[in-house]
Tab-separated table of C-alpha atoms and ligand atoms in Angstrom:
chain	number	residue	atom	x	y	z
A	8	UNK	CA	43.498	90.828	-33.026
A	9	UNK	CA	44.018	89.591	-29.294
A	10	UNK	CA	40.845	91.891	-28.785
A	11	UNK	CA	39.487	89.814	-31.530
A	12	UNK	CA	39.800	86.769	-29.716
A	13	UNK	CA	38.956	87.567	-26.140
A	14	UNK	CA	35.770	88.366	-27.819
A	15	UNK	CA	35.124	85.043	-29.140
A	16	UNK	CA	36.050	83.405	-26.105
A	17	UNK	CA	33.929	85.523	-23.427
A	18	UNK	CA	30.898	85.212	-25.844
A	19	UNK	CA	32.248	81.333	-25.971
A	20	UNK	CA	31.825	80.993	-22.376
A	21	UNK	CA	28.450	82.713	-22.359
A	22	UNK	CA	26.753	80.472	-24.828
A	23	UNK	CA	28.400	77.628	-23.258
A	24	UNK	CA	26.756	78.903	-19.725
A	25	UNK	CA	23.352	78.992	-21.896
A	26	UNK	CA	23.626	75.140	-23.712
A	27	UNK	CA	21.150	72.866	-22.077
A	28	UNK	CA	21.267	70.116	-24.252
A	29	UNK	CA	23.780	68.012	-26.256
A	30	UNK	CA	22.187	69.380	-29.403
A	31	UNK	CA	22.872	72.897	-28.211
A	32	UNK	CA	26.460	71.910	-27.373
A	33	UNK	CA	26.421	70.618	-31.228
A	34	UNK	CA	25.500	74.140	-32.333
A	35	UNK	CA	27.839	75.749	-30.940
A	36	UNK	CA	30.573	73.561	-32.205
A	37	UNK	CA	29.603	74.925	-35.759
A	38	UNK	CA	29.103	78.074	-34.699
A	39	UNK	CA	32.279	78.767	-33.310
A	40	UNK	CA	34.561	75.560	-34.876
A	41	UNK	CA	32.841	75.136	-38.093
A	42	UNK	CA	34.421	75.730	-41.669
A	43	UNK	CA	32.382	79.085	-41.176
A	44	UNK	CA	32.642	79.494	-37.730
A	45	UNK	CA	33.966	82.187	-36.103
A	46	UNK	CA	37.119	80.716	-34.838
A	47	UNK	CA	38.344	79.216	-38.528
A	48	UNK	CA	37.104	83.400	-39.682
A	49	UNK	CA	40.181	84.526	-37.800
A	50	UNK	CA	42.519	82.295	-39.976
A	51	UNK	CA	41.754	84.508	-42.671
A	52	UNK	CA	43.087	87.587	-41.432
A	53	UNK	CA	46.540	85.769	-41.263
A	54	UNK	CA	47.790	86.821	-44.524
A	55	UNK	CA	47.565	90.178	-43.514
A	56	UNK	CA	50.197	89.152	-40.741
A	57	UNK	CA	54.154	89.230	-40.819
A	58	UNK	CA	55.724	86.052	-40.229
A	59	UNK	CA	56.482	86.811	-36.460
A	60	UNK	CA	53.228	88.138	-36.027
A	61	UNK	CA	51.730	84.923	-37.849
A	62	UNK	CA	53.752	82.758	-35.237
A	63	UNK	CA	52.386	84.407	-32.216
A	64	UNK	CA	48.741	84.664	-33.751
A	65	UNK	CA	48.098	81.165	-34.805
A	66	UNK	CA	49.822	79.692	-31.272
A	67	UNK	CA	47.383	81.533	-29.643
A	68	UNK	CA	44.567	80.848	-32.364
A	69	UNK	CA	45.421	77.019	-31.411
A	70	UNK	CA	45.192	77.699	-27.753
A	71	UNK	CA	41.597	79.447	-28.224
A	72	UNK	CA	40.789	76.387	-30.211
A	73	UNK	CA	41.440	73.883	-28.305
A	74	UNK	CA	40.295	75.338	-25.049
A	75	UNK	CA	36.615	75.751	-26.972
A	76	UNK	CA	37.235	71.530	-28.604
A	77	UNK	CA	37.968	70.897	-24.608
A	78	UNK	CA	35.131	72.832	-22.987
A	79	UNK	CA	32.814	71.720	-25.403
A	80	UNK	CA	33.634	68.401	-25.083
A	81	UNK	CA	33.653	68.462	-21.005
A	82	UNK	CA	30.256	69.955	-20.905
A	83	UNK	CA	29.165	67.417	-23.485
A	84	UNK	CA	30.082	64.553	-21.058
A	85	UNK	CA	28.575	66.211	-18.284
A	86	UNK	CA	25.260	66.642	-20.218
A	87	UNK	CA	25.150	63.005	-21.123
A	88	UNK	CA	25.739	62.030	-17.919
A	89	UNK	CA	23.025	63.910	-16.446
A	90	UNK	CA	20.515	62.661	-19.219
A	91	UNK	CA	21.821	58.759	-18.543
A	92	UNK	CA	20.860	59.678	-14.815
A	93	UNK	CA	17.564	61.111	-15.940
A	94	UNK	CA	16.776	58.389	-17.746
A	95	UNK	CA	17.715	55.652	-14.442
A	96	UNK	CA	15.272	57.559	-12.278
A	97	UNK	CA	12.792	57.599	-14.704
A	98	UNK	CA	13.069	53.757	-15.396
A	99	UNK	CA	13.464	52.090	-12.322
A	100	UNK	CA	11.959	48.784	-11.978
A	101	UNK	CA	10.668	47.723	-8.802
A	102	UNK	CA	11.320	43.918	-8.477
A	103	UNK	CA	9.311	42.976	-5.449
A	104	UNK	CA	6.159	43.953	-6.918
A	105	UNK	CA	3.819	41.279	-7.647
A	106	UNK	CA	3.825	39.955	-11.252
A	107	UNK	CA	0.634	39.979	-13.089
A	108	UNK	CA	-0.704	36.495	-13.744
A	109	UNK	CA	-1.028	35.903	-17.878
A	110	UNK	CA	-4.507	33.664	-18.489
A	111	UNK	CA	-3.333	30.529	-20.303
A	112	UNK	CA	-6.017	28.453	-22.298
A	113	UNK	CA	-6.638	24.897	-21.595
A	114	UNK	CA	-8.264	22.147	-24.097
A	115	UNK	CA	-11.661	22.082	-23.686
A	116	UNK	CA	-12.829	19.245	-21.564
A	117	UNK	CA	-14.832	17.771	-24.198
A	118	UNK	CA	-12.076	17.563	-26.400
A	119	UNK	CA	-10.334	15.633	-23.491
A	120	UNK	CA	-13.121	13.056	-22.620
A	121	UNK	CA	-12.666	12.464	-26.646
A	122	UNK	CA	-8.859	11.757	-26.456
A	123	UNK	CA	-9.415	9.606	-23.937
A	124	UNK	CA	-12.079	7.502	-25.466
A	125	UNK	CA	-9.075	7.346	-28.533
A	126	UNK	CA	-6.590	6.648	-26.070
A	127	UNK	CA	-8.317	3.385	-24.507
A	128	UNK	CA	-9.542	2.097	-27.880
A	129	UNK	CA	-6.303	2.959	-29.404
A	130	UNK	CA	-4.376	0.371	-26.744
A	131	UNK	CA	-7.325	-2.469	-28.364
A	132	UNK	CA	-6.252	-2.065	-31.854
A	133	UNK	CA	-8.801	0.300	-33.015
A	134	UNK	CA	-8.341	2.645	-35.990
A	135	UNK	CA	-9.650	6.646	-35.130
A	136	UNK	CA	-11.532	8.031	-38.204
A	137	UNK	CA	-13.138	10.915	-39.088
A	138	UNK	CA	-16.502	11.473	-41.375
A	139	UNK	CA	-18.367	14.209	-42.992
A	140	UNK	CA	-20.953	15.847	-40.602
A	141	UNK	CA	-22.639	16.532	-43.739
A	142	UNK	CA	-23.964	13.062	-44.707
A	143	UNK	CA	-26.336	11.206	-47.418
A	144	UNK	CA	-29.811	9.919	-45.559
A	145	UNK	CA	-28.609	6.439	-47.155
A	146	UNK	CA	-25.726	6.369	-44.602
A	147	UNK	CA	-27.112	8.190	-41.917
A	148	UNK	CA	-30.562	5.836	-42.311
A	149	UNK	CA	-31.056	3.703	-44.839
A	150	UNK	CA	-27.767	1.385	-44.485
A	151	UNK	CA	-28.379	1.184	-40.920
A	152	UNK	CA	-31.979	-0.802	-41.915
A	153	UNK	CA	-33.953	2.326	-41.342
A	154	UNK	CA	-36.272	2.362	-44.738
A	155	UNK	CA	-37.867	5.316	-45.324
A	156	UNK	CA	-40.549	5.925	-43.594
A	157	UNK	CA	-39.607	3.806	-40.545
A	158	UNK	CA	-41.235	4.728	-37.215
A	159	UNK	CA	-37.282	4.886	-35.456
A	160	UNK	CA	-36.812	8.112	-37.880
A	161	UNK	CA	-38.727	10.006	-36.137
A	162	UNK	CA	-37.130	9.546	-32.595
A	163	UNK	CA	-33.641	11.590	-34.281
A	164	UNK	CA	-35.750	14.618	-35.200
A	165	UNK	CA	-33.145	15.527	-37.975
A	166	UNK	CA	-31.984	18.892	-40.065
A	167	UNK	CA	-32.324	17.908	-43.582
A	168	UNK	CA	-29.971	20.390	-45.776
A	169	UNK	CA	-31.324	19.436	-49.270
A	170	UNK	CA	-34.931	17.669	-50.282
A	171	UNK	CA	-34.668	14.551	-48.235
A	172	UNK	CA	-31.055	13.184	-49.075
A	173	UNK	CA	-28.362	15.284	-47.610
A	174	UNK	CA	-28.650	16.229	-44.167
A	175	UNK	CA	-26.485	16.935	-40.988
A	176	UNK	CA	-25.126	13.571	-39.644
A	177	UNK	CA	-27.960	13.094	-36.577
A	178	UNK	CA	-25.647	10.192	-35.160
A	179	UNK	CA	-21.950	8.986	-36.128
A	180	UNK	CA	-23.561	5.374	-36.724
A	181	UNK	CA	-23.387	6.058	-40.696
A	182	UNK	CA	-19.794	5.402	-40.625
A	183	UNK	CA	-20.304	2.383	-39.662
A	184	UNK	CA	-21.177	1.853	-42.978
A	185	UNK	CA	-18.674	4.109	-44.369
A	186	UNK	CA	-15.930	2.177	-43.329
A	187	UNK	CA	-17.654	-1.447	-44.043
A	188	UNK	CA	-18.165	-0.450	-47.528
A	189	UNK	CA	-14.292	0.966	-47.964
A	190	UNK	CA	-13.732	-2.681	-46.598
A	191	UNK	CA	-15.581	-4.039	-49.572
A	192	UNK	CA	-16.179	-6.842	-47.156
A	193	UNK	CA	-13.467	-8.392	-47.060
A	194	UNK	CA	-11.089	-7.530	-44.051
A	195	UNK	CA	-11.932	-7.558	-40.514
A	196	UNK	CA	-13.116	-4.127	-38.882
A	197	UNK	CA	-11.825	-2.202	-35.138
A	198	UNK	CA	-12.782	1.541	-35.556
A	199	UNK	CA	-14.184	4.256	-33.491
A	200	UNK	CA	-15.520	7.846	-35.011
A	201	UNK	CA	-15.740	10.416	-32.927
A	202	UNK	CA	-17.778	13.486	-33.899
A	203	UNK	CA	-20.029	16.178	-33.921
A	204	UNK	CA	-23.663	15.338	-34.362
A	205	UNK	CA	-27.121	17.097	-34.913
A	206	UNK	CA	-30.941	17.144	-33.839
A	207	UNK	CA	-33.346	19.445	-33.664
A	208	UNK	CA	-33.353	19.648	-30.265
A	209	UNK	CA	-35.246	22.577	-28.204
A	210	UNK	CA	-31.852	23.246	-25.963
A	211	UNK	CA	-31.779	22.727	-22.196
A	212	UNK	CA	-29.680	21.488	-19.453
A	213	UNK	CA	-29.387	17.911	-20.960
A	214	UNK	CA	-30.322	18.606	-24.967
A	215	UNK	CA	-28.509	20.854	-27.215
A	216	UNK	CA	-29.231	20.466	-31.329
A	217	UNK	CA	-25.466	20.218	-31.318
A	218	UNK	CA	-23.423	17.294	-29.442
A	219	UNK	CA	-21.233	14.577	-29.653
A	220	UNK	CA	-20.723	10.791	-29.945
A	221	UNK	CA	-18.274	7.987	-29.972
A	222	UNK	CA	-19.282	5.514	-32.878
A	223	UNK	CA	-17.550	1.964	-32.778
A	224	UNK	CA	-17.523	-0.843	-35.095
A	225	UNK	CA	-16.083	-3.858	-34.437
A	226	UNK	CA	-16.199	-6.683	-37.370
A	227	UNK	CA	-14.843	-10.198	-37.465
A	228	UNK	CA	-15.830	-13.591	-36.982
A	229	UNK	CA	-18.039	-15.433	-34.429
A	230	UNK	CA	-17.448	-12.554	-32.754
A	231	UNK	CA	-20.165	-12.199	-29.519
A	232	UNK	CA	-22.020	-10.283	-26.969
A	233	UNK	CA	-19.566	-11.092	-24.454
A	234	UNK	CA	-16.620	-9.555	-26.523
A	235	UNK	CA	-18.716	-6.025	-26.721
A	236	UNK	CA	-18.744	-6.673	-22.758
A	237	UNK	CA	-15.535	-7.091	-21.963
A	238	UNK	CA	-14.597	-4.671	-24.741
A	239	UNK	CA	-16.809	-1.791	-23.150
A	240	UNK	CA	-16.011	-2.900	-19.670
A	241	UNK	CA	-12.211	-2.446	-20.499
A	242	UNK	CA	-13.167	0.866	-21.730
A	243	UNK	CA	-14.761	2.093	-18.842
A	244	UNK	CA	-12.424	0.994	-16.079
A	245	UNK	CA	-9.419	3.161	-18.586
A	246	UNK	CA	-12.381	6.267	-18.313
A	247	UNK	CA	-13.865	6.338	-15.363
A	248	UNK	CA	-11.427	4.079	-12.929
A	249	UNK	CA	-10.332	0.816	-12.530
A	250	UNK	CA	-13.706	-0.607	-10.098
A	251	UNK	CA	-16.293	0.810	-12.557
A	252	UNK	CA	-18.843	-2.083	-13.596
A	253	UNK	CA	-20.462	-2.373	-16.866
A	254	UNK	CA	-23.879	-3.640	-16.909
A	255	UNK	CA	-25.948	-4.166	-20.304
A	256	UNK	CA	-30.167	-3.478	-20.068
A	257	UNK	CA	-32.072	-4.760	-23.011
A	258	UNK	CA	-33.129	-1.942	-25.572
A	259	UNK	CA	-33.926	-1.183	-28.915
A	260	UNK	CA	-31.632	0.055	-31.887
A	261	UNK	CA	-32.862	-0.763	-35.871
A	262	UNK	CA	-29.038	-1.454	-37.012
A	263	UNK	CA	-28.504	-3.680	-34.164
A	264	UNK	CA	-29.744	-7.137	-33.153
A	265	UNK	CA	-29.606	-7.906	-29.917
A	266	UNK	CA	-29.273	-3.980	-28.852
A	267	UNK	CA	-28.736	-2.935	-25.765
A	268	UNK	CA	-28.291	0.069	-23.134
A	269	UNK	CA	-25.618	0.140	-21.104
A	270	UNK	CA	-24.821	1.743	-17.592
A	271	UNK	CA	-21.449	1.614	-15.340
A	272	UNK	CA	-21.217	1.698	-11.624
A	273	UNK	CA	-21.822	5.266	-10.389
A	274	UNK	CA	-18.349	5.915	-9.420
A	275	UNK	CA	-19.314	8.720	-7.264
A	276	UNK	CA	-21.061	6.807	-4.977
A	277	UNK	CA	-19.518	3.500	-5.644
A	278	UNK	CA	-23.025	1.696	-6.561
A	279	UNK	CA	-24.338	3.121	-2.979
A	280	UNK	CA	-26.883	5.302	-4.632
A	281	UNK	CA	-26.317	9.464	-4.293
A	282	UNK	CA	-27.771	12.003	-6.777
A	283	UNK	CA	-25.780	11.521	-9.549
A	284	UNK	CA	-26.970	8.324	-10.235
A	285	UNK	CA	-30.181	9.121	-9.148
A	286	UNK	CA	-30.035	6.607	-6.186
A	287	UNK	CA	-29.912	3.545	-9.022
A	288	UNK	CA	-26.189	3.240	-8.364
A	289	UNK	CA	-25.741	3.262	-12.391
A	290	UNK	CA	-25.393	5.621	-15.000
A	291	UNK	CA	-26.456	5.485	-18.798
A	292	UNK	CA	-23.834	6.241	-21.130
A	293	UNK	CA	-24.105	4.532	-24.696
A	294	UNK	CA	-26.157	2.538	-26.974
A	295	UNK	CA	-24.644	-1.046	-28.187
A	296	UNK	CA	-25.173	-4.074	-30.059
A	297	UNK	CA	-24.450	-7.249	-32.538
A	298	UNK	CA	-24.798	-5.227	-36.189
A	299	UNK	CA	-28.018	-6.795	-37.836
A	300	UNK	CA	-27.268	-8.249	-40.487
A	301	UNK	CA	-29.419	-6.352	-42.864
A	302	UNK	CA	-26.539	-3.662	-42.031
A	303	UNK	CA	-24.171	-6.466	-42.779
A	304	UNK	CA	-25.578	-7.194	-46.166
A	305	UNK	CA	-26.147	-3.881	-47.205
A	306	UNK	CA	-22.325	-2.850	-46.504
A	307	UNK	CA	-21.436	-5.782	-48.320
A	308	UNK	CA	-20.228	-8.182	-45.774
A	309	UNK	CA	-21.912	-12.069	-45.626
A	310	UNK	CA	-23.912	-12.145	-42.394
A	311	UNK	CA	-23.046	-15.991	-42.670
A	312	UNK	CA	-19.249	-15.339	-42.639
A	313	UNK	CA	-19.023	-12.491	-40.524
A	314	UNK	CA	-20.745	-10.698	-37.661
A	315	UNK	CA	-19.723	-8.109	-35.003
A	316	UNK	CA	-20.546	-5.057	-32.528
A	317	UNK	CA	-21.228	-1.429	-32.591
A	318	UNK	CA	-21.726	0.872	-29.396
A	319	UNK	CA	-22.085	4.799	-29.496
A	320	UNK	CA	-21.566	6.866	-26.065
A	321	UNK	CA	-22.825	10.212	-25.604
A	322	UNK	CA	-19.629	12.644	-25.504
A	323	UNK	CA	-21.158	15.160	-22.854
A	324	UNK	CA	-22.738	12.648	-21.132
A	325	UNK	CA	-19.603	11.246	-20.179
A	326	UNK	CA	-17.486	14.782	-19.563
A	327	UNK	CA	-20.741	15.744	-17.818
A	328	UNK	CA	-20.214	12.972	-15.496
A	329	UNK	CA	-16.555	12.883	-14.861
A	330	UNK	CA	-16.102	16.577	-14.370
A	331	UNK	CA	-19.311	17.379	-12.180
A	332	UNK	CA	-20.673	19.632	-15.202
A	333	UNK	CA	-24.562	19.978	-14.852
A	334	UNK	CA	-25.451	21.675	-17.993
A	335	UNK	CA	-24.555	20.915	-21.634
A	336	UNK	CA	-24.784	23.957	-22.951
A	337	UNK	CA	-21.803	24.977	-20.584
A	338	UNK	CA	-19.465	22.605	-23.671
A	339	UNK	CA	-20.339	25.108	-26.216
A	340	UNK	CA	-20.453	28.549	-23.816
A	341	UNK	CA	-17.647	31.097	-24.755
A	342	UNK	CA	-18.187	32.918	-21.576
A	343	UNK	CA	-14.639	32.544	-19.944
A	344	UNK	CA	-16.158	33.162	-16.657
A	345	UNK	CA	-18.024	29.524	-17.183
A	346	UNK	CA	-14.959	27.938	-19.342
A	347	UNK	CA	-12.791	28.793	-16.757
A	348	UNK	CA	-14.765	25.985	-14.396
A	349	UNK	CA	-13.503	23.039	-16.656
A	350	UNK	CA	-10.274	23.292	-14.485
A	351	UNK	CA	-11.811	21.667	-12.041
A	352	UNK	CA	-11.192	18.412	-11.213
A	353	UNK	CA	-12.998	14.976	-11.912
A	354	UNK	CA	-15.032	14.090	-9.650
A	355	UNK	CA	-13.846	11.736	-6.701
B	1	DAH	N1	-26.697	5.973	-32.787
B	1	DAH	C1	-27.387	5.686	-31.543
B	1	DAH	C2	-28.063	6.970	-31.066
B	1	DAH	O1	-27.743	8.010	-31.538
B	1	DAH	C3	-26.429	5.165	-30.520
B	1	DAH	C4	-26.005	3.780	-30.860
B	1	DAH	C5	-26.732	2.706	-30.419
B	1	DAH	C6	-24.890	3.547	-31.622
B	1	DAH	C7	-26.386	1.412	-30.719
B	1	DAH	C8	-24.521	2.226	-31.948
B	1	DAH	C9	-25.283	1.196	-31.482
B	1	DAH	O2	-23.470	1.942	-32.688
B	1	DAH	O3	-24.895	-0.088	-31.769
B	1	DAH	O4	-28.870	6.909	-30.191
């Protein structure tokens, strides 16, 4: 029997010389500890013992088992030890190296010369809303006193969508009469719509079929030229800095009467004249005017009660200008390379 178990333990310490792993270490426990194993075998031959014998056998049955629990279980520390070091020198993280820079995105700039527009009207009183860029010819044209058939059509070359009576919006002026008629001419009027707007435009540097403008509408009584002035003026001092002047030119719009043009102060150059300006010293921005008041009567407000003033800038004109950007079609580029540029800063 004692032959037996010097067996089991010298072929023991073999296997345990062989184990590499922790899941060889957990063979062996079965093979030599398990229910079948060949340590628990030896119980059986007990019976066969006499009591003395049986005393003397299992002590040293015991001692075989728990030298095997306690070898097993040393060499299993050992082994995980030596994989926990493994693993360290295989995952060491080098803290001085440089961290990789992760791209953040920005707001467009467009998006920004927008807010801000909101921003300065906001501080005046006026409501921000939003219209369809889907829109009726009746709003787009015919409530603005543009008849069928009226020579100004043809200077907004526009997509029509369906026969001749829904199109895409080719200026945010209809909601000017959107809102007027809402009003049911009754209440005073301080909005601005900003939005998307469309011509058939051949695209270049300055044109693209797609672009955007700032429509205002301001209604009320004896309500004057001056007030769209010092309204604009305002305006354009919160835009483009505090010494920018406003000057008005005479021009031609069908839904306003007077209309005008106007220009600020190049504020590059101060008014000294440098090729942004084109050496005038002013810059074109928007369209303005008293509303006619055909466009009165037609959105249901008495042109004898009530008058007012509309204006419309040119979205990338004005982003164009305060950020240096020389070509609209950059605004609608997905080519990061070119995005990337809106970082930089207005110009001086
Ligand atoms: N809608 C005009 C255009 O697209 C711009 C404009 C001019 C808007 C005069 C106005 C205005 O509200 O009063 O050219």
């Amino acid at each position: 029997m004692k032959e037996k178990m010097n067996e089991i333990q010298k072929s023991f310490e073999q296997d345990l010389e062989g184990a590499k792993t922790i899941q060889d270490l957990n063979d062996l426990k079965v093979k030599y500890l398990g229910k079948k194993g060949s340590i628990s075998e030896l119980t059986t031959y007990m019976r066969e013992l006499s009591p003395e014998e049986k005393k003397d056998f299992g002590a040293s049955l015991n001692e075989l088992k728990n030298n095997v629990t306690e070898s097993i279980n040393s060499k299993n520390k050992e082994l995980e030890e030596e994989e926990l070091n493994k693993k360290l020198a295989s995952e060491v993280i080098d803290v001085t190296m440089p961290s990789t820079e992760i791209p953040t995105g920005a707001p467009n700039i467009l998006e920004k010369v927008v807010e801000d527009f909101e921003d300065a009207f906001m501080s005046m009183g006026y409501d921000v809303v939003e219209g369809s860029e889907l829109e009726e010819d009746r709003f787009n044209f015919e409530l603005l006193n543009l008849p069928k058939n009226h020579p100004a059509r043809d200077a907004q070359d526009t997509f029509y969508v369906k026969g001749d009576e829904l199109l895409l919006r080719s200026q945010t002026s209809g909601m000017q009469a959107h809102v007027m008629l809402e009003k049911g001419g009754k209440e005073p009027v301080r909005m601005i719509c900003p939005g998307k707007t469309y011509r058939r435009d051949n695209d270049d540097a300055t044109h693209s079929h797609q672009f955007m403008q700032i429509e205002g509408l301001l209604i009320d009584h004896n309500i004057s030229l001056s007030d769209l002035k010092g309204t604009v003026d305002k305006a354009n001092r919160m835009m483009f800095g505090k010494d920018t002047e406003t000057r008005f030119r005479p021009s031609y719009y069908p839904f306003t009467e007077p209309s005008v043009e106007f220009d600020i102060s190049c504020f590059a150059c101060k008014g000294k004249g440098c090729s942004l300006c084109k050496n005038t010293g002013w810059i074109t921005i928007a369209g303005a005017g008293m509303v006619h008041p055909n466009v009165l009567r037609m959105c249901g407000y008495d042109p004898k009660e009530w008058n007012g003033f509309a204006f419309g800038y040119g979205a990338e004109r004005c982003a164009m200008l305060k950020y240096g950007i020389n070509d609209i079609r950059t605004f609608y580029n997905t080519d990061l390379r070119e995005v990337k540029n809106f970082d930089r800063k207005e110009v001086e």
